[in-house]
PDB file of C-alpha atoms in Angstrom:
ATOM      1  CA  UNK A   1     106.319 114.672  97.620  1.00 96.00           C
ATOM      2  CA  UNK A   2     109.582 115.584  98.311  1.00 97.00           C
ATOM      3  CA  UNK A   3     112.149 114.389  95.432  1.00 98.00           C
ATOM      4  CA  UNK A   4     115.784 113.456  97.010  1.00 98.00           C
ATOM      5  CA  UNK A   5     118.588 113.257  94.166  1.00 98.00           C
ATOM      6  CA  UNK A   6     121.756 111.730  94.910  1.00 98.00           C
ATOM      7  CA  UNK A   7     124.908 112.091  92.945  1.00 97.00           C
ATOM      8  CA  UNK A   8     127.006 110.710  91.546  1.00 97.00           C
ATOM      9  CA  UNK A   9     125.106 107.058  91.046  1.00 98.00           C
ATOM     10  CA  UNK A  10     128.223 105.338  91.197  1.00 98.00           C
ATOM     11  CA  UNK A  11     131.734 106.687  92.736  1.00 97.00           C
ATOM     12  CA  UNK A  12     134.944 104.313  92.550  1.00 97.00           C
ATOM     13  CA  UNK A  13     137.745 105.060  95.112  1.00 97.00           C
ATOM     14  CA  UNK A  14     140.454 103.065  96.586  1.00 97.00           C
ATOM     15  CA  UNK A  15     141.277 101.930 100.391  1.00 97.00           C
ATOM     16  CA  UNK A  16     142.555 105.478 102.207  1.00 97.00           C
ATOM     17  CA  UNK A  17     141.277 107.528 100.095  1.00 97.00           C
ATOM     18  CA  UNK A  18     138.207 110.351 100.986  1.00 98.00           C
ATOM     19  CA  UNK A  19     134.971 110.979  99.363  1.00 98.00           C
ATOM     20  CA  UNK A  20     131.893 112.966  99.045  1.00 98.00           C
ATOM     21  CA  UNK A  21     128.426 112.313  98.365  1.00 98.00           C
ATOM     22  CA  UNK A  22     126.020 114.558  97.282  1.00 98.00           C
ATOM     23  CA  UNK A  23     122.115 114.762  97.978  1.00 98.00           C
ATOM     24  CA  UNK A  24     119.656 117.357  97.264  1.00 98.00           C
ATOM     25  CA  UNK A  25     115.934 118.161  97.834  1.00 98.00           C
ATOM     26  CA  UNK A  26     113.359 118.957  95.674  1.00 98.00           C
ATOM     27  CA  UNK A  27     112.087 121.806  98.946  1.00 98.00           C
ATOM     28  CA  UNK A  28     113.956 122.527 101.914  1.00 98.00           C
ATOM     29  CA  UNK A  29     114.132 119.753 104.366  1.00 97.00           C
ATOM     30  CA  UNK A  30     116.092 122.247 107.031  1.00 96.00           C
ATOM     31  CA  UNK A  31     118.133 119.555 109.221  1.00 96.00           C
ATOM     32  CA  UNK A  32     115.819 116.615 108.609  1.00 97.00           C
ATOM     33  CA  UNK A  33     118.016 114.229 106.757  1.00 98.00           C
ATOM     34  CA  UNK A  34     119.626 110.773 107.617  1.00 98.00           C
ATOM     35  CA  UNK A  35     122.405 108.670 105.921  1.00 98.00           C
ATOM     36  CA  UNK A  36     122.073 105.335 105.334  1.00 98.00           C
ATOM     37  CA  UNK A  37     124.729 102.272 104.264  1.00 98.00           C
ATOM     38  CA  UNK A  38     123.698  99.260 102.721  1.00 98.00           C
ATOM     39  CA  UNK A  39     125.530  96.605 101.743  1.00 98.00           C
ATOM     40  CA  UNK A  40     124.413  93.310  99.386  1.00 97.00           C
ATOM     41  CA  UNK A  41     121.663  90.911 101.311  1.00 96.00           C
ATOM     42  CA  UNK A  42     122.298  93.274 104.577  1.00 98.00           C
ATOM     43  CA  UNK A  43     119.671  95.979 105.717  1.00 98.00           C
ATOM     44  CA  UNK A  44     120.628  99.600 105.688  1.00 98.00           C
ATOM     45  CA  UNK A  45     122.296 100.793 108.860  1.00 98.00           C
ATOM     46  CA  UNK A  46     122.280 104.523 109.809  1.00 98.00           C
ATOM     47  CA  UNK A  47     125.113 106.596 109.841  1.00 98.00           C
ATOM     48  CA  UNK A  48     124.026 110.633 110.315  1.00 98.00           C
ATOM     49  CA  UNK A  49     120.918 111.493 111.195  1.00 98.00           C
ATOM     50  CA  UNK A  50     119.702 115.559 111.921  1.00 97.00           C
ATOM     51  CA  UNK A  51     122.078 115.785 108.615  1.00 98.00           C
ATOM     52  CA  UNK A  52     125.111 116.271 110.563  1.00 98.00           C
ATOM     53  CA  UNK A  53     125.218 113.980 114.140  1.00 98.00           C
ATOM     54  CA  UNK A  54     126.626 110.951 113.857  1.00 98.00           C
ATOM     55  CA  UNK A  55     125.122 107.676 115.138  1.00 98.00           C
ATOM     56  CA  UNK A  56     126.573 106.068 118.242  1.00 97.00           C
ATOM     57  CA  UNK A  57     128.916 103.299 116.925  1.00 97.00           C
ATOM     58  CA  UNK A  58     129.669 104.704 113.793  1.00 98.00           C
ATOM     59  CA  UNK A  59     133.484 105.607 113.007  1.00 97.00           C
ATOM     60  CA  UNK A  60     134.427 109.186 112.812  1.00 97.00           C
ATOM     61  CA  UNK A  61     135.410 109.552 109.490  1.00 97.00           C
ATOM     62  CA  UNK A  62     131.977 109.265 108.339  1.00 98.00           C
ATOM     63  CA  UNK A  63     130.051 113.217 108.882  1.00 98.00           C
ATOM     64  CA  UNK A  64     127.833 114.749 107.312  1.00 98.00           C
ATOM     65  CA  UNK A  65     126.813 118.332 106.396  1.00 98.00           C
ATOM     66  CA  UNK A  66     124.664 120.934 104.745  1.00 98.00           C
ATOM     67  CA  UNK A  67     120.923 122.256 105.760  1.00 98.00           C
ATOM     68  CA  UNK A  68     117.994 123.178 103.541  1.00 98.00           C
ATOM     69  CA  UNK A  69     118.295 121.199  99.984  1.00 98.00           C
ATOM     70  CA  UNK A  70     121.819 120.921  99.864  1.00 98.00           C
ATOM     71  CA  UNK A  71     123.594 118.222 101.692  1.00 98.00           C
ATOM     72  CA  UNK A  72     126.620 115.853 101.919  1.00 98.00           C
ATOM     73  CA  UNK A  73     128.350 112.740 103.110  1.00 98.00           C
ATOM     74  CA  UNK A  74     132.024 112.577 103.760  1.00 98.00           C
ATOM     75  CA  UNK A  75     133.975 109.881 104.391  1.00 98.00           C
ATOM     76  CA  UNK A  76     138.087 109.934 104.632  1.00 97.00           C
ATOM     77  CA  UNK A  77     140.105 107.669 105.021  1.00 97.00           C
ATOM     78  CA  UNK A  78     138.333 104.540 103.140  1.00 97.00           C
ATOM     79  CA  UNK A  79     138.186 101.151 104.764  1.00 97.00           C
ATOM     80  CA  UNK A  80     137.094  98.192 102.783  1.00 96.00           C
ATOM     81  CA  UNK A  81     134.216  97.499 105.296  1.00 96.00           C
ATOM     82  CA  UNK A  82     133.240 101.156 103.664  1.00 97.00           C
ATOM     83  CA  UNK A  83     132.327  99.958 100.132  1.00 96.00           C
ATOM     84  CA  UNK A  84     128.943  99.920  99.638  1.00 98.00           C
ATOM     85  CA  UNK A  85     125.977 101.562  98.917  1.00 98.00           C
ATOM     86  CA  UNK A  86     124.660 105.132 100.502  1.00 98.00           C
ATOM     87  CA  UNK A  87     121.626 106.774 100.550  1.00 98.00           C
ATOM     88  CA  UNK A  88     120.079 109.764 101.759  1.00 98.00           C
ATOM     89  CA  UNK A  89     116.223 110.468 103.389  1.00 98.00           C
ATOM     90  CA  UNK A  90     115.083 113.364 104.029  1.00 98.00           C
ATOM     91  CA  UNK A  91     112.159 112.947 107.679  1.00 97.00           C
ATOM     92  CA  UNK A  92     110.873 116.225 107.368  1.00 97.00           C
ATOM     93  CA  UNK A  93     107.325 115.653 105.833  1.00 95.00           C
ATOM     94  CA  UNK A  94     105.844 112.089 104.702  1.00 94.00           C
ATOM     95  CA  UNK A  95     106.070 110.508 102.942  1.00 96.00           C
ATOM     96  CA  UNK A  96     109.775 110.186 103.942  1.00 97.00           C
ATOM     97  CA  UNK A  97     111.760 109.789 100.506  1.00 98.00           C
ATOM     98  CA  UNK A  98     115.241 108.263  99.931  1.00 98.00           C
ATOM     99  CA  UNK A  99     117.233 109.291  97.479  1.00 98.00           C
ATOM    100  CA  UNK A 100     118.139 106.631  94.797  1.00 98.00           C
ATOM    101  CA  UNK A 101     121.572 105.547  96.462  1.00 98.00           C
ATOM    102  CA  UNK A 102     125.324 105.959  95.381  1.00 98.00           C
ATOM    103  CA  UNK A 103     127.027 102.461  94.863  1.00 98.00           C
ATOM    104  CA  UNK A 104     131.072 103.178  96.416  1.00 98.00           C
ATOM    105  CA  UNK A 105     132.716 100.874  94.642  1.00 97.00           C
ATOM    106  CA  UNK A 106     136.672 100.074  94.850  1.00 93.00           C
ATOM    107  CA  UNK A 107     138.627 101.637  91.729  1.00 91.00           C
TER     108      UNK A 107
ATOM    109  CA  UNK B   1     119.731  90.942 122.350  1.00 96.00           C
ATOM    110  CA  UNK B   2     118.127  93.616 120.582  1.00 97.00           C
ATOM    111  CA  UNK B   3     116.479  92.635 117.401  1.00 98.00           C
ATOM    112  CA  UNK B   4     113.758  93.110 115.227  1.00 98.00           C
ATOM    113  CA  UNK B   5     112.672  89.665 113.107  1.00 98.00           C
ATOM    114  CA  UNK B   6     110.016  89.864 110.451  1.00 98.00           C
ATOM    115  CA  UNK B   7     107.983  86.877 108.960  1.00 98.00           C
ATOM    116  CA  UNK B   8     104.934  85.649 106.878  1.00 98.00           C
ATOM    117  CA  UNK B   9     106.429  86.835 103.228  1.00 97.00           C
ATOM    118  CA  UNK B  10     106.034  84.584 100.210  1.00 97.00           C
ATOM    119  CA  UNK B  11     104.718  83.792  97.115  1.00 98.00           C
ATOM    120  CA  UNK B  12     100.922  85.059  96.404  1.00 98.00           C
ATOM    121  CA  UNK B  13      98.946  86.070  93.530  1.00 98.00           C
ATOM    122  CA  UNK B  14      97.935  89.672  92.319  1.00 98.00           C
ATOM    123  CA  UNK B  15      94.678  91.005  94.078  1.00 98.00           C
ATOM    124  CA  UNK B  16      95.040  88.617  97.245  1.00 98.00           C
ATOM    125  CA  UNK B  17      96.152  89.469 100.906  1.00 98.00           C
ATOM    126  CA  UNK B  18      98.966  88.581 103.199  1.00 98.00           C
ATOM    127  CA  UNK B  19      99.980  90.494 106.618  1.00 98.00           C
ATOM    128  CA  UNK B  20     103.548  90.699 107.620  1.00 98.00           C
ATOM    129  CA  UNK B  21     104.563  90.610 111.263  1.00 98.00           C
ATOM    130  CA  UNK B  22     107.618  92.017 113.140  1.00 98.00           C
ATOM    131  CA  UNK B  23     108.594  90.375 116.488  1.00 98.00           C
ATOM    132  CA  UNK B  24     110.685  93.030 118.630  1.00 98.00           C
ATOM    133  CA  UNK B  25     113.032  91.662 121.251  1.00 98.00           C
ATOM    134  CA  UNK B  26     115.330  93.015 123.624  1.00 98.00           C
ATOM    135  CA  UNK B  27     114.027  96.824 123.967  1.00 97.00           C
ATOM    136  CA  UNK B  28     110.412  98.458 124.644  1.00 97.00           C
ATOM    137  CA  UNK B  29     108.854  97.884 121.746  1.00 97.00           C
ATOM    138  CA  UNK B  30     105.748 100.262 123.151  1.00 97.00           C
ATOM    139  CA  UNK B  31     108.119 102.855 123.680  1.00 96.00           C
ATOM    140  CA  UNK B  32     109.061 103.742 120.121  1.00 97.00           C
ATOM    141  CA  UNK B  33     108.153 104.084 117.174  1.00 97.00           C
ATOM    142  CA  UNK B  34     107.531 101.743 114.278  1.00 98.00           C
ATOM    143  CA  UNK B  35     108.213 101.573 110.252  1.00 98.00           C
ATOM    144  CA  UNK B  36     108.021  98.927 107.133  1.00 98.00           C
ATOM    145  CA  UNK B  37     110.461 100.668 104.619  1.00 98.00           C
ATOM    146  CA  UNK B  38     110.577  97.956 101.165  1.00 98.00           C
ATOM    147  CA  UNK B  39     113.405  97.614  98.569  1.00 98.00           C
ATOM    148  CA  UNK B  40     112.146  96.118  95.541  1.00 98.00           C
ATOM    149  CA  UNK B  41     114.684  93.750  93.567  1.00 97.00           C
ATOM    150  CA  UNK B  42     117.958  95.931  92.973  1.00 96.00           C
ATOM    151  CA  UNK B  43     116.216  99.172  93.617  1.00 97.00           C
ATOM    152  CA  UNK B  44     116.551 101.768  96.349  1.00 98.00           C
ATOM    153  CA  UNK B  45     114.462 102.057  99.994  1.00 98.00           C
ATOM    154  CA  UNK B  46     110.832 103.317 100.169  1.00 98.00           C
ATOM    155  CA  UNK B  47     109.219 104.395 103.045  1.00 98.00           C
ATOM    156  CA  UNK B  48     105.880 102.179 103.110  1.00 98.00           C
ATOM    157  CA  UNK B  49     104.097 102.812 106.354  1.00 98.00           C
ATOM    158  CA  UNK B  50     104.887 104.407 109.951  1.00 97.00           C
ATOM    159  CA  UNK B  51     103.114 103.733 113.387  1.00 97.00           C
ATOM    160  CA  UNK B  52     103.538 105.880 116.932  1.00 95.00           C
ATOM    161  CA  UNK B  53     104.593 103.790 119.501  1.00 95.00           C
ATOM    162  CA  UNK B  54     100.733 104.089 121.312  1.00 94.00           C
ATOM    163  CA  UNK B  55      99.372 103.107 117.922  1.00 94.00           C
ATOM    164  CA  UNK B  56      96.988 106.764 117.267  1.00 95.00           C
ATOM    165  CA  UNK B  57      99.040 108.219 114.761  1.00 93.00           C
ATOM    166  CA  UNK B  58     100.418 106.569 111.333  1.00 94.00           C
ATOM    167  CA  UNK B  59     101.452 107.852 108.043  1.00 93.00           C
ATOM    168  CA  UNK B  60     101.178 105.251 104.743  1.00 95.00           C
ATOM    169  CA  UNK B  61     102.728 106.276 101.536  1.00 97.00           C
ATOM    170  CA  UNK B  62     100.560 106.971  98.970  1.00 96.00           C
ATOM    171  CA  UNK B  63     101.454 104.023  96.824  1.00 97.00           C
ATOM    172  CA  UNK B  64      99.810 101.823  99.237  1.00 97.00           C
ATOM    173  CA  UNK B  65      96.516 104.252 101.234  1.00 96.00           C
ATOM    174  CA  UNK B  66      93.742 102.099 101.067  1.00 96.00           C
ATOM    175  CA  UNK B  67      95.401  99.015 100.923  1.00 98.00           C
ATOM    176  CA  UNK B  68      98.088  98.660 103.461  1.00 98.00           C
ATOM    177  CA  UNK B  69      97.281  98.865 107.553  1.00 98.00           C
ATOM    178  CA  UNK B  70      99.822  99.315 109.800  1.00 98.00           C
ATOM    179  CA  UNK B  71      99.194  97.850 113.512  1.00 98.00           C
ATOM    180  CA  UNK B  72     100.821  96.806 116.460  1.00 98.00           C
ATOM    181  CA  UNK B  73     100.402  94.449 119.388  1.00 98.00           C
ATOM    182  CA  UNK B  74     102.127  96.189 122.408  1.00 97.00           C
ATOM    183  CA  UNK B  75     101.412  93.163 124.479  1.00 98.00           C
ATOM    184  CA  UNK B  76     102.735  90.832 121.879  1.00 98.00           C
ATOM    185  CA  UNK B  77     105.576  93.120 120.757  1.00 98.00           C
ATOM    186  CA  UNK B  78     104.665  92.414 117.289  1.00 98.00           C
ATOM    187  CA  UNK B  79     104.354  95.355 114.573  1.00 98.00           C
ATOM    188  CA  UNK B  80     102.168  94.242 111.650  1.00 98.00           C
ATOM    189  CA  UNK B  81     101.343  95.274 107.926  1.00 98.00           C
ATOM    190  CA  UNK B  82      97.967  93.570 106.342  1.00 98.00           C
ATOM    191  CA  UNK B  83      98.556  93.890 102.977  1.00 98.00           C
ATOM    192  CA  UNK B  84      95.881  93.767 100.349  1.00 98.00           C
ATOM    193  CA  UNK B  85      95.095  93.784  96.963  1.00 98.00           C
ATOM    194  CA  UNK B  86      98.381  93.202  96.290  1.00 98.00           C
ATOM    195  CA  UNK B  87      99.809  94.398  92.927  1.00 98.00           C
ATOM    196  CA  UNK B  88     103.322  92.959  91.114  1.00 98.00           C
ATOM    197  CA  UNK B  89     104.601  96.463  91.954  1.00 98.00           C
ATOM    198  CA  UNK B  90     104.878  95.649  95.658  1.00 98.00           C
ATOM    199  CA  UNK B  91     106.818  92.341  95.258  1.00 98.00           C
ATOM    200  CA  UNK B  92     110.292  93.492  97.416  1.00 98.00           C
ATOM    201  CA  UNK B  93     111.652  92.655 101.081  1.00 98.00           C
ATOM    202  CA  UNK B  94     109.771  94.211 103.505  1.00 98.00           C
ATOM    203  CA  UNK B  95     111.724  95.735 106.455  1.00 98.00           C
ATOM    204  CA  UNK B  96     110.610  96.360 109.594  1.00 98.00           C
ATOM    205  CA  UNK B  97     112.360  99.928 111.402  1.00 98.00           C
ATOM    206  CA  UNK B  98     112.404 101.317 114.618  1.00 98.00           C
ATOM    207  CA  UNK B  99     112.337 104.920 115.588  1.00 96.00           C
ATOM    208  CA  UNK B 100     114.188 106.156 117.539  1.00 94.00           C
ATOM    209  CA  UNK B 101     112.291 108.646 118.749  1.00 90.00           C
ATOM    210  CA  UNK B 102     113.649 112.191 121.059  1.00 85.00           C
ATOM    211  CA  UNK B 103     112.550 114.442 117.839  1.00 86.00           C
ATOM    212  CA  UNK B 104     109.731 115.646 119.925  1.00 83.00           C
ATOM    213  CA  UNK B 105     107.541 112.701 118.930  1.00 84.00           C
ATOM    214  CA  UNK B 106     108.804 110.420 116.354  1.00 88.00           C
ATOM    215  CA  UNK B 107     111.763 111.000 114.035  1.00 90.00           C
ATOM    216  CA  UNK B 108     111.200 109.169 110.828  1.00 94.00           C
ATOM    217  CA  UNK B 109     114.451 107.563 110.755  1.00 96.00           C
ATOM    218  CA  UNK B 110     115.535 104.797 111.445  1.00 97.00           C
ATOM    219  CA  UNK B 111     118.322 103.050 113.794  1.00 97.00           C
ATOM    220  CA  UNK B 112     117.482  99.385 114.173  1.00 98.00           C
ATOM    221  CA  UNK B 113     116.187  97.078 111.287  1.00 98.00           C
ATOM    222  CA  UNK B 114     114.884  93.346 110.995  1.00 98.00           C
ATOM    223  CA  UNK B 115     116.536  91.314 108.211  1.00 98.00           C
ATOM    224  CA  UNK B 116     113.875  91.289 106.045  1.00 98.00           C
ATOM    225  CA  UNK B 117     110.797  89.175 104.626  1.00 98.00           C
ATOM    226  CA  UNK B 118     110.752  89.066 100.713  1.00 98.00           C
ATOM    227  CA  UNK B 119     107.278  89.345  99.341  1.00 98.00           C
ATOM    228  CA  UNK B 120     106.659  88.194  95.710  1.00 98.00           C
ATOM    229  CA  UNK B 121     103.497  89.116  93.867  1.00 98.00           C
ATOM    230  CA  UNK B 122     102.899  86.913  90.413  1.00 97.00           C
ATOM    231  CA  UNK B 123     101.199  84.617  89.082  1.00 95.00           C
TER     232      UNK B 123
END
C-alpha cells in the first residue's frame, strides 16, 4: 500500500496569515492526489484534486502543488471558516490512502 | 438538491451483519461513480470500498475483502455496503462518496459526501 505522511500534525496560525502543509508518499503517486477539509461533526469537502486544480467553489487562496511523492497545500490569507483539519489522498493505485490529517488550529 | 443521505447504522454485536444504504438525489446517480470512505472515532479517513457507476468494477480495501460487498441499485439510486462479520475495529461513520468521474474512468476522489451513518460494533 501506498503510505501518505502528512506534516506537521498540528499547525497554529492566526486570521491573515499563510500556511503550508506538507504530504508525502511512500512511491510516486505522479499527479494523483486530492486535498481534503474537515471540520468537527462535518464530512470532508474537497479542495485540490490532480494535486494542483482547484475545485469549483473553493476560494483561491487555497492551491496546491508538487508531483511524484512530494506535495503541498497552501493557503494565504487565513479566514476563520479556514481552521480545521486537512488531509491528503493520494488516487493513484487502491487502495486509495489518506494521510493522517493536519489539525489548523488558531494561535 | 443534490445530496447523498446514508442510513441503517447502529449498535450490533461482533461477528453479526448489517448493510448500509446511500440514497442519491438530485444528480445521475448511474452516471458516476460510488465510494464508502469510514472515520473511526477521532481518527483520520479510510478508503473502505469503491463501485463503477455500471456496477462491473469495484475495489475493497484489504481490511475488509471477504467481508464487505459493495452494490448499487441504479433504479433505486441507492449505493449499498453489506457488512459482515463485523469486528470492533470497524465501529466509525460510514460515508458514502461520489466520483466524480472525467479521469478516463473513475477518479478515486471524491466531491460530494452524505453526512454520515455511525456504526458501532460491541458488545
Amino acid at each position: 500500500d501506498i503510505q501518505m505522511t502528512q506534516s506537521p500534525s498540528t499547525l497554529s496560525a492566526s486570521v491573515g496569515d499563510s500556511v503550508t502543509i506538507a504530504c508525502r508518499a511512500s512511491q510516486t503517486v505522479y499527479n494523483w492526489l486530492a486535498w481534503y477539509q474537515q471540520k468537527p461533526g462535518r464530512p470532508p469537502k474537497l479542495l485540490i484534486y490532480k494535486a494542483s486544480e482547484l475545485q469549483t467553489g473553493v476560494p483561491p487562496r487555497f492551491s496546491g502543488s508538487g508531483s511524484g511523492t512530494e506535495f503541498t497545500l497552501t493557503v494565504t490569507s487565513l479566514q476563520p471558516d479556514d481552521f480545521a483539519t486537512y488531509y491528503c489522498q493520494q488516487v493513484h493505485r487502491s487502495p486509495f490512502t489518506f494521510g493522517q490529517g493536519t489539525n489548523l488550529e488558531i494561535k | 438538491q443534490v445530496q447523498l443521505v446514508e442510513a441503517g447504522g447502529g449498535v450490533v454485536q461482533p461477528g453479526r451483519s448489517l448493510r448500509l444504504l446511500c440514497a442519491a438525489s438530485g444528480f445521475s446517480f448511474r452516471s458516476y461513480g460510488m465510494h464508502w470512505v469510514r472515520q473511526a472515532p477521532g481518527k483520520g479517513l479510510e478508503w473502505v470500498a469503491g463501485l463503477s457507476y455500471d456496477g462491473r468494477i469495484e475495489n475493497h480495501a484489504d481490511s475488509v475483502k471477504g467481508r464487505f460487498a459493495i452494490s448499487r441499485d441504479n433504479v433505486k439510486n441507492t449505493l449499498y455496503l453489506q457488512m459482515n462479520s463485523l469486528r470492533p475495529e470497524d465501529t466509525a461513520v460510514y460515508y458514502c462518496a461520489r466520483d466524480p468521474g472525467g479521469c478516463g474512468g473513475d477518479c478515486f476522489y471524491f466531491d460530494l459526501w452524505g453526512q454520515g451513518t455511525l456504526l458501532t460494533v460491541s458488545s
